[in-house]
CSV table of C-alpha atoms in Angstrom, one decimal:
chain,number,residue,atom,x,y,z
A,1,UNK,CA,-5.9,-6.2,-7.7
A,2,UNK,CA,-6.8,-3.1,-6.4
A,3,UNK,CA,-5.7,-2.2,-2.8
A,4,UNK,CA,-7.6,-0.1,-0.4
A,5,UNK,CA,-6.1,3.4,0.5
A,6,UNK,CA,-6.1,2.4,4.4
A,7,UNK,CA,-3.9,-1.0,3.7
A,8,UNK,CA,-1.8,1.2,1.7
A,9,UNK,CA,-1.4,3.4,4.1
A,10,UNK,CA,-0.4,1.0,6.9
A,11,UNK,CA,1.8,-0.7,5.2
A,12,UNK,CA,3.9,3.1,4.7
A,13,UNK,CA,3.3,3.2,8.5
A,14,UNK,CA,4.9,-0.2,9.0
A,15,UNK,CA,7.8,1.1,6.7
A,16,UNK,CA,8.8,3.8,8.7
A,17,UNK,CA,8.0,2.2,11.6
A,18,UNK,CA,5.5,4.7,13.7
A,19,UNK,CA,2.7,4.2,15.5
A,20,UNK,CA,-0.9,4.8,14.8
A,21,UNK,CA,-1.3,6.8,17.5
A,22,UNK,CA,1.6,8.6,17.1
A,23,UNK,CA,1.2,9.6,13.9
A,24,UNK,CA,-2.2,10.6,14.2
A,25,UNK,CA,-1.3,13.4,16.8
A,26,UNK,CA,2.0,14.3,14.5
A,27,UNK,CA,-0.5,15.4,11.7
A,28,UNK,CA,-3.2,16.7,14.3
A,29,UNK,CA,-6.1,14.5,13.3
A,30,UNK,CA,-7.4,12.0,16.1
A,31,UNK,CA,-6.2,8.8,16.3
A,32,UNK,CA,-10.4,7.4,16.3
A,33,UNK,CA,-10.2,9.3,12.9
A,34,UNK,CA,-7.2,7.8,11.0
A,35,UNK,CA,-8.0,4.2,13.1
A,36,UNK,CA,-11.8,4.7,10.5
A,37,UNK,CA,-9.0,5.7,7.5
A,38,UNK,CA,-7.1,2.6,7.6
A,39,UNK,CA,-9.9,0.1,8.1
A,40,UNK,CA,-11.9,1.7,5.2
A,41,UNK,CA,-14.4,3.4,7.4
A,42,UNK,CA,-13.5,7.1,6.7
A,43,UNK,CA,-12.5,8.5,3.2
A,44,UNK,CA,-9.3,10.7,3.7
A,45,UNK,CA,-9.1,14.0,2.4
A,46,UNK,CA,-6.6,14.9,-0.4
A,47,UNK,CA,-5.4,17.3,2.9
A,48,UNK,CA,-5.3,14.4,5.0
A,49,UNK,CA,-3.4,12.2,2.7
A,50,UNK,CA,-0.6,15.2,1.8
A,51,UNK,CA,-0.5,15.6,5.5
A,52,UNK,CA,0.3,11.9,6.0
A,53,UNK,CA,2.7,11.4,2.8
A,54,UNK,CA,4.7,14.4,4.4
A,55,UNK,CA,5.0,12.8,7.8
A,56,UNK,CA,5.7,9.3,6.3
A,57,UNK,CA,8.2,11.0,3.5
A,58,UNK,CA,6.1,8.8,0.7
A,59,UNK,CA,7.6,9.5,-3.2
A,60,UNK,CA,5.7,11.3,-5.0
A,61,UNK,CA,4.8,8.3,-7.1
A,62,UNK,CA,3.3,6.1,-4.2
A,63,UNK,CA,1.3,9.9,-3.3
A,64,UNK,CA,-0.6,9.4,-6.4
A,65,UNK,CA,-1.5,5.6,-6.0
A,66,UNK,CA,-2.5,7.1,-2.5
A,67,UNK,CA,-4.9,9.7,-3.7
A,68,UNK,CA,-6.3,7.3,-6.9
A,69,UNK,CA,-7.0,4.8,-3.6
A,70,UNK,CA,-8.8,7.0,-1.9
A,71,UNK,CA,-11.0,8.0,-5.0
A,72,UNK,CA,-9.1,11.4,-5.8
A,73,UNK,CA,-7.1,12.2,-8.8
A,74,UNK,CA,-3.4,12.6,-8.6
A,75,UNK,CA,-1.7,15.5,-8.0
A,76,UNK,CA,1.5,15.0,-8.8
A,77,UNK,CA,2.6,15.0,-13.2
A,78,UNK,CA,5.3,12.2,-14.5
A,79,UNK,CA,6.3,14.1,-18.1
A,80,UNK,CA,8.9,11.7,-19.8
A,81,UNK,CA,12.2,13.2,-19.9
A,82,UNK,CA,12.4,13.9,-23.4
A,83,UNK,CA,9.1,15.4,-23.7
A,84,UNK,CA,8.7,18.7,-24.9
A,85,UNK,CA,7.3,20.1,-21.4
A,86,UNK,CA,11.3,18.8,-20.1
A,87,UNK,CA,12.8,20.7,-23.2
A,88,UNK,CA,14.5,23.3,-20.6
A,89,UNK,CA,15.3,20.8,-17.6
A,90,UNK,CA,16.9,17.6,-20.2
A,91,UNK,CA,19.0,20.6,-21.7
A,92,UNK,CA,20.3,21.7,-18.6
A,93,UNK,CA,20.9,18.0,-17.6
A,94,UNK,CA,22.9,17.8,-20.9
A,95,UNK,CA,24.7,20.9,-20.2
A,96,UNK,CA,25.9,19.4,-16.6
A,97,UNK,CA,27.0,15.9,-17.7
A,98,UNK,CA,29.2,17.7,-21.0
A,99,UNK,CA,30.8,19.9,-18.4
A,100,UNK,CA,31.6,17.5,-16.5
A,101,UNK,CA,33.7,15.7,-19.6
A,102,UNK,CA,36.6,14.3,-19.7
A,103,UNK,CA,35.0,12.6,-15.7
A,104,UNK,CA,32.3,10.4,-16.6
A,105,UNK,CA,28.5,11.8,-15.7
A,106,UNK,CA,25.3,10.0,-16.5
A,107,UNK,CA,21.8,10.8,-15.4
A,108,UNK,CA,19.3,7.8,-13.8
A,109,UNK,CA,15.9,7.6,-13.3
A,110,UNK,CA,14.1,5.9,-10.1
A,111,UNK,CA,15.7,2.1,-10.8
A,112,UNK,CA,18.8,3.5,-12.0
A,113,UNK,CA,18.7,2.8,-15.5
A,114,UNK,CA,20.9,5.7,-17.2
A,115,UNK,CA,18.8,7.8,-19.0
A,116,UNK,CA,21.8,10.5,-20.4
A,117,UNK,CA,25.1,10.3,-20.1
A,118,UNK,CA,28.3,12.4,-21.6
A,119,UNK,CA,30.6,11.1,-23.5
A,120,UNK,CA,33.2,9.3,-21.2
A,121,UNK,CA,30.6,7.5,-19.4
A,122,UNK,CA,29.2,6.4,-22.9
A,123,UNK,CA,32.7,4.6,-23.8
A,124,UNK,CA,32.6,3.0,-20.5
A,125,UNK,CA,29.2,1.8,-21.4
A,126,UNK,CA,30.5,0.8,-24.9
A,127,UNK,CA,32.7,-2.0,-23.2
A,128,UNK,CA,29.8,-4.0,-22.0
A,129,UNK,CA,28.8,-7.2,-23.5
A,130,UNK,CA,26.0,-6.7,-25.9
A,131,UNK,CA,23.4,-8.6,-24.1
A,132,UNK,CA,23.6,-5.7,-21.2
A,133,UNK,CA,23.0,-3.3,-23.6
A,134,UNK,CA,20.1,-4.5,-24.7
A,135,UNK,CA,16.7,-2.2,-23.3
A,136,UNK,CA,17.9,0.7,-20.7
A,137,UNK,CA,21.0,0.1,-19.3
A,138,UNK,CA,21.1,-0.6,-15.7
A,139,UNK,CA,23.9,0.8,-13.1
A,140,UNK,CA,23.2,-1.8,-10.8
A,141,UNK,CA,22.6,-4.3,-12.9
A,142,UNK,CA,25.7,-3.9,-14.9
A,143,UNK,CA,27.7,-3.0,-11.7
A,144,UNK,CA,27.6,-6.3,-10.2
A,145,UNK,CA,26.7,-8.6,-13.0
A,146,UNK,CA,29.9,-10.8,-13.4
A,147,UNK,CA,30.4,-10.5,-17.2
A,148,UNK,CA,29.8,-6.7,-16.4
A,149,UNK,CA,32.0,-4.2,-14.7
A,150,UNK,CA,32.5,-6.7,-12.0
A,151,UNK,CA,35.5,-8.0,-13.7
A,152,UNK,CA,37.1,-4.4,-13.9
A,153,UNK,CA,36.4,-3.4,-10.3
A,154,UNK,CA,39.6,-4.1,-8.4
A,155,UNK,CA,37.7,-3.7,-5.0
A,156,UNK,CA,34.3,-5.3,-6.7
A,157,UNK,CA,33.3,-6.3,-2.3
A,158,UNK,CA,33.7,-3.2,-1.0
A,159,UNK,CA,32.2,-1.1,-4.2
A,160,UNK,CA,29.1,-4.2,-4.5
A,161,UNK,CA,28.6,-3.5,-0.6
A,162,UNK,CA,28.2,0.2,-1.2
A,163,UNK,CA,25.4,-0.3,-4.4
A,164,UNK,CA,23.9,-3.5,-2.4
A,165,UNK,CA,22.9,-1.2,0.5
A,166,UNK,CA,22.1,1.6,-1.5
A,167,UNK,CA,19.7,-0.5,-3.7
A,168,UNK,CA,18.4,-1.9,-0.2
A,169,UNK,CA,17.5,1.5,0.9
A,170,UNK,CA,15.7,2.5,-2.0
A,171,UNK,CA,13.2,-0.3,-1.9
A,172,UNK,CA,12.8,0.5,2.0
A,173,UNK,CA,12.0,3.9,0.8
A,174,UNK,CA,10.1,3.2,-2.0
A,175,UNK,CA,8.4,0.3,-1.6
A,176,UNK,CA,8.4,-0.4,-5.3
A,177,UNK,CA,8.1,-4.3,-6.3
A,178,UNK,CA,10.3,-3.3,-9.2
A,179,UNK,CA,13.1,-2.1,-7.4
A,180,UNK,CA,12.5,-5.3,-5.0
A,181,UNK,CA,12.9,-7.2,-8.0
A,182,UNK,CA,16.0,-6.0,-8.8
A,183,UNK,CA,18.0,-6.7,-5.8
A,184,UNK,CA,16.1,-10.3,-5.4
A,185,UNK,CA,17.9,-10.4,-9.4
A,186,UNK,CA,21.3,-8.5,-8.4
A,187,UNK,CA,21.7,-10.6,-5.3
A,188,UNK,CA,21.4,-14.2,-6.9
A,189,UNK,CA,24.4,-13.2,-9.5
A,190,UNK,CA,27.7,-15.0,-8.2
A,191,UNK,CA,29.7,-12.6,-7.8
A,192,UNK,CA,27.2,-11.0,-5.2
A,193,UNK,CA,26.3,-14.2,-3.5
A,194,UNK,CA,30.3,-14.7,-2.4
A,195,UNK,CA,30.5,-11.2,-1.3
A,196,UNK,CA,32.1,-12.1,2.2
A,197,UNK,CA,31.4,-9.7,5.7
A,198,UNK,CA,35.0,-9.2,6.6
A,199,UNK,CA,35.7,-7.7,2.7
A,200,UNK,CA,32.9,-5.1,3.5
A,201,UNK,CA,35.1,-3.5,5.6
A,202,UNK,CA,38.2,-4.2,4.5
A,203,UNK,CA,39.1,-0.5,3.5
A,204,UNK,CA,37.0,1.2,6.0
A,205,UNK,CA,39.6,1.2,8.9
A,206,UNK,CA,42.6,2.5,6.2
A,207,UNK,CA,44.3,6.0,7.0
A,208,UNK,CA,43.0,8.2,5.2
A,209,UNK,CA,40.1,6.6,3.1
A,210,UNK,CA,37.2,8.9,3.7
A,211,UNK,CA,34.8,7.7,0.5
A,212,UNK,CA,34.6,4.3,-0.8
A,213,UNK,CA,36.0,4.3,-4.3
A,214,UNK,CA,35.1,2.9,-7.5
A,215,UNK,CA,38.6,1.2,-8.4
A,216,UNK,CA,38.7,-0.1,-12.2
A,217,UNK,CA,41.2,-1.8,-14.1
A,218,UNK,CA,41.0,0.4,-17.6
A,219,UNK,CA,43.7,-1.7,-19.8
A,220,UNK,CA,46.9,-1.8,-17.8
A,221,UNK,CA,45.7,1.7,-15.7
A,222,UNK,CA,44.7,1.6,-12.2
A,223,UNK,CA,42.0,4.0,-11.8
A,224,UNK,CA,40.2,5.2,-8.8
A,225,UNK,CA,37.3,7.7,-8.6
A,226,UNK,CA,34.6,8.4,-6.1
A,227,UNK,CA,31.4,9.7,-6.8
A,228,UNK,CA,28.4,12.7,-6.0
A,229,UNK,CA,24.6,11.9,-6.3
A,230,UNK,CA,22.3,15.1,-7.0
A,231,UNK,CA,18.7,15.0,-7.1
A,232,UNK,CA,16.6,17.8,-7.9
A,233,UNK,CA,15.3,20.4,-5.2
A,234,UNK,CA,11.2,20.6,-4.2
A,235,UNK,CA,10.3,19.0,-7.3
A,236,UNK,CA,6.7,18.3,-8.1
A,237,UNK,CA,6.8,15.7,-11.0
A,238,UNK,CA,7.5,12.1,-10.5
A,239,UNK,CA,10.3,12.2,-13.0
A,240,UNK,CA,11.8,15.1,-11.6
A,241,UNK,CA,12.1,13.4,-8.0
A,242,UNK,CA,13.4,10.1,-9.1
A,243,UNK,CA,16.2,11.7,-11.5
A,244,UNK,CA,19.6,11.5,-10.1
A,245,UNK,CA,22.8,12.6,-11.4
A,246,UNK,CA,26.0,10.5,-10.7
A,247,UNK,CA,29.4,12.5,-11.7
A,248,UNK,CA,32.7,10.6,-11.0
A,249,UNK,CA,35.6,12.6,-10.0
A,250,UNK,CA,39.3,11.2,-9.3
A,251,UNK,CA,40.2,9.9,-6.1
A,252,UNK,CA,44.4,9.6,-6.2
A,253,UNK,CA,46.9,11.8,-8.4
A,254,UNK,CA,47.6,9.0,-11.3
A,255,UNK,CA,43.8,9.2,-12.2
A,256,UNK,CA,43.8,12.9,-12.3
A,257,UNK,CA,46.8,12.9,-14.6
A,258,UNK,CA,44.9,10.4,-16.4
A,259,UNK,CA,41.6,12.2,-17.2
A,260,UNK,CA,44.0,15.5,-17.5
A,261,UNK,CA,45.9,13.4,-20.7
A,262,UNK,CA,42.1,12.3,-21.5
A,263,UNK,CA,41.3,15.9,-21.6
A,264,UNK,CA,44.4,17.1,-24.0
């Protein structure tokens, strides 16, 4: 079903919670004006809508659907990572998750399915049961899924808390039913559903605990590791904004001596 560019852009309104009023004098058109645009009576302007999309912070992906509402033709390319056109940019990807060997480093696309990743992160990935590799696999999904790495995660409530909200605020962001989807699908798995409130936070208050860690059970090593999240700067292709790169990195000395003897 095809939904008018006015709904669409009420409902980002809603999201971000601003008035109609007030957003109308925040991207200097009158509020008569952009009142016609979201009850269908005025056609927005490809000006209009970039002027909107950068006050309401909409991905580039929903700016398309925006303009292709409105009767305009998208502005914004989505070339597939390993097309030719991202020859350079994959290689440079590639380059950044080697370096980053012995650690583990993987690169993720909008929903978080990894779309590269070096070699450590691909013999963690190895470990999973062979019906979650099937298709792309999912961080999320095999993050919390409880034949996943749910059963190595020694602090699986505080680390599930940490991707639960994350995922949370990526749909908010977003607005994409797909992503929506996924935490309705993450959040009925059992090991989810008895995440308790008090285990949250059990960690939070502890001297000296500044990240929350990933904690896994590797054989009979304890290791711990936190994490960095890099996007890409002022990018103008869809694939370009929704690639993230997730490097781990060791959180206590025994894990550093680990991945050091990993390394030799």
């Amino acid at each position: 079903m095809t939904v008018e560019v006015g709904t669409l852009l009420q409902q980002w309104r809603s999201r971000r919670s601003i008035s109609q009023l007030d957003l109308a004098y925040e991207v200097g058109v009158s509020p008569k004006h952009l009142s016609f645009v979201e009850t269908g009576k005025s056609r927005p302007s490809p000006t209009l809508l970039h002027a909107l999309s950068e006050r309401l912070d909409i991905p580039l992906r929903e700016r398309n659907s925006l303009l292709l509402a409105a009767g305009h033709a998208p502005r914004y390319s989505e070339e597939p990572l390993d097309s030719e056109t991202m020859t350079r940019v994959r290689a440079e990807v590639r380059r950044l998750l080697d370096a980053h060997n012995p650690n583990m480093g993987m690169a993720l696309d909008r929903a978080w399915n990894v779309v590269l990743a070096n070699d450590t992160a691909m013999l963690l990935l190895e470990m999973l049961p062979a019906e979650l590799q099937t298709g792309p696999v999912n961080l999320f999904r095999v993050s919390l899924h409880p034949d996943g790495f749910a059963q190595m995660t020694r602090n699986f409530d505080e680390w599930a808390a940490y991707l639960l909200d994350l995922l949370r605020r990526m749909v908010r962001i977003t607005g994409d039913e797909r992503l929506a989807e996924l935490e309705r699908e993450v959040s009925s798995y059992p090991t989810v559903a008895g995440l308790s409130g008090d285990a949250v936070s059990h960690r939070s208050g502890e001297a000296g605990s500044l990240l929350v860690p990933l904690e896994l059970a590797v054989g009979d090593q304890m290791l711990s590791f936190f994490s960095t999240l890099t996007t890409f700067g002022s990018p103008r292709d869809v694939t370009l904004e929704e690639l993230t790169i997730e490097l781990f990195y060791p959180a206590d000395e025994p894990t550093e001596k680990w991945v050091a003897m990993m390394q030799g």
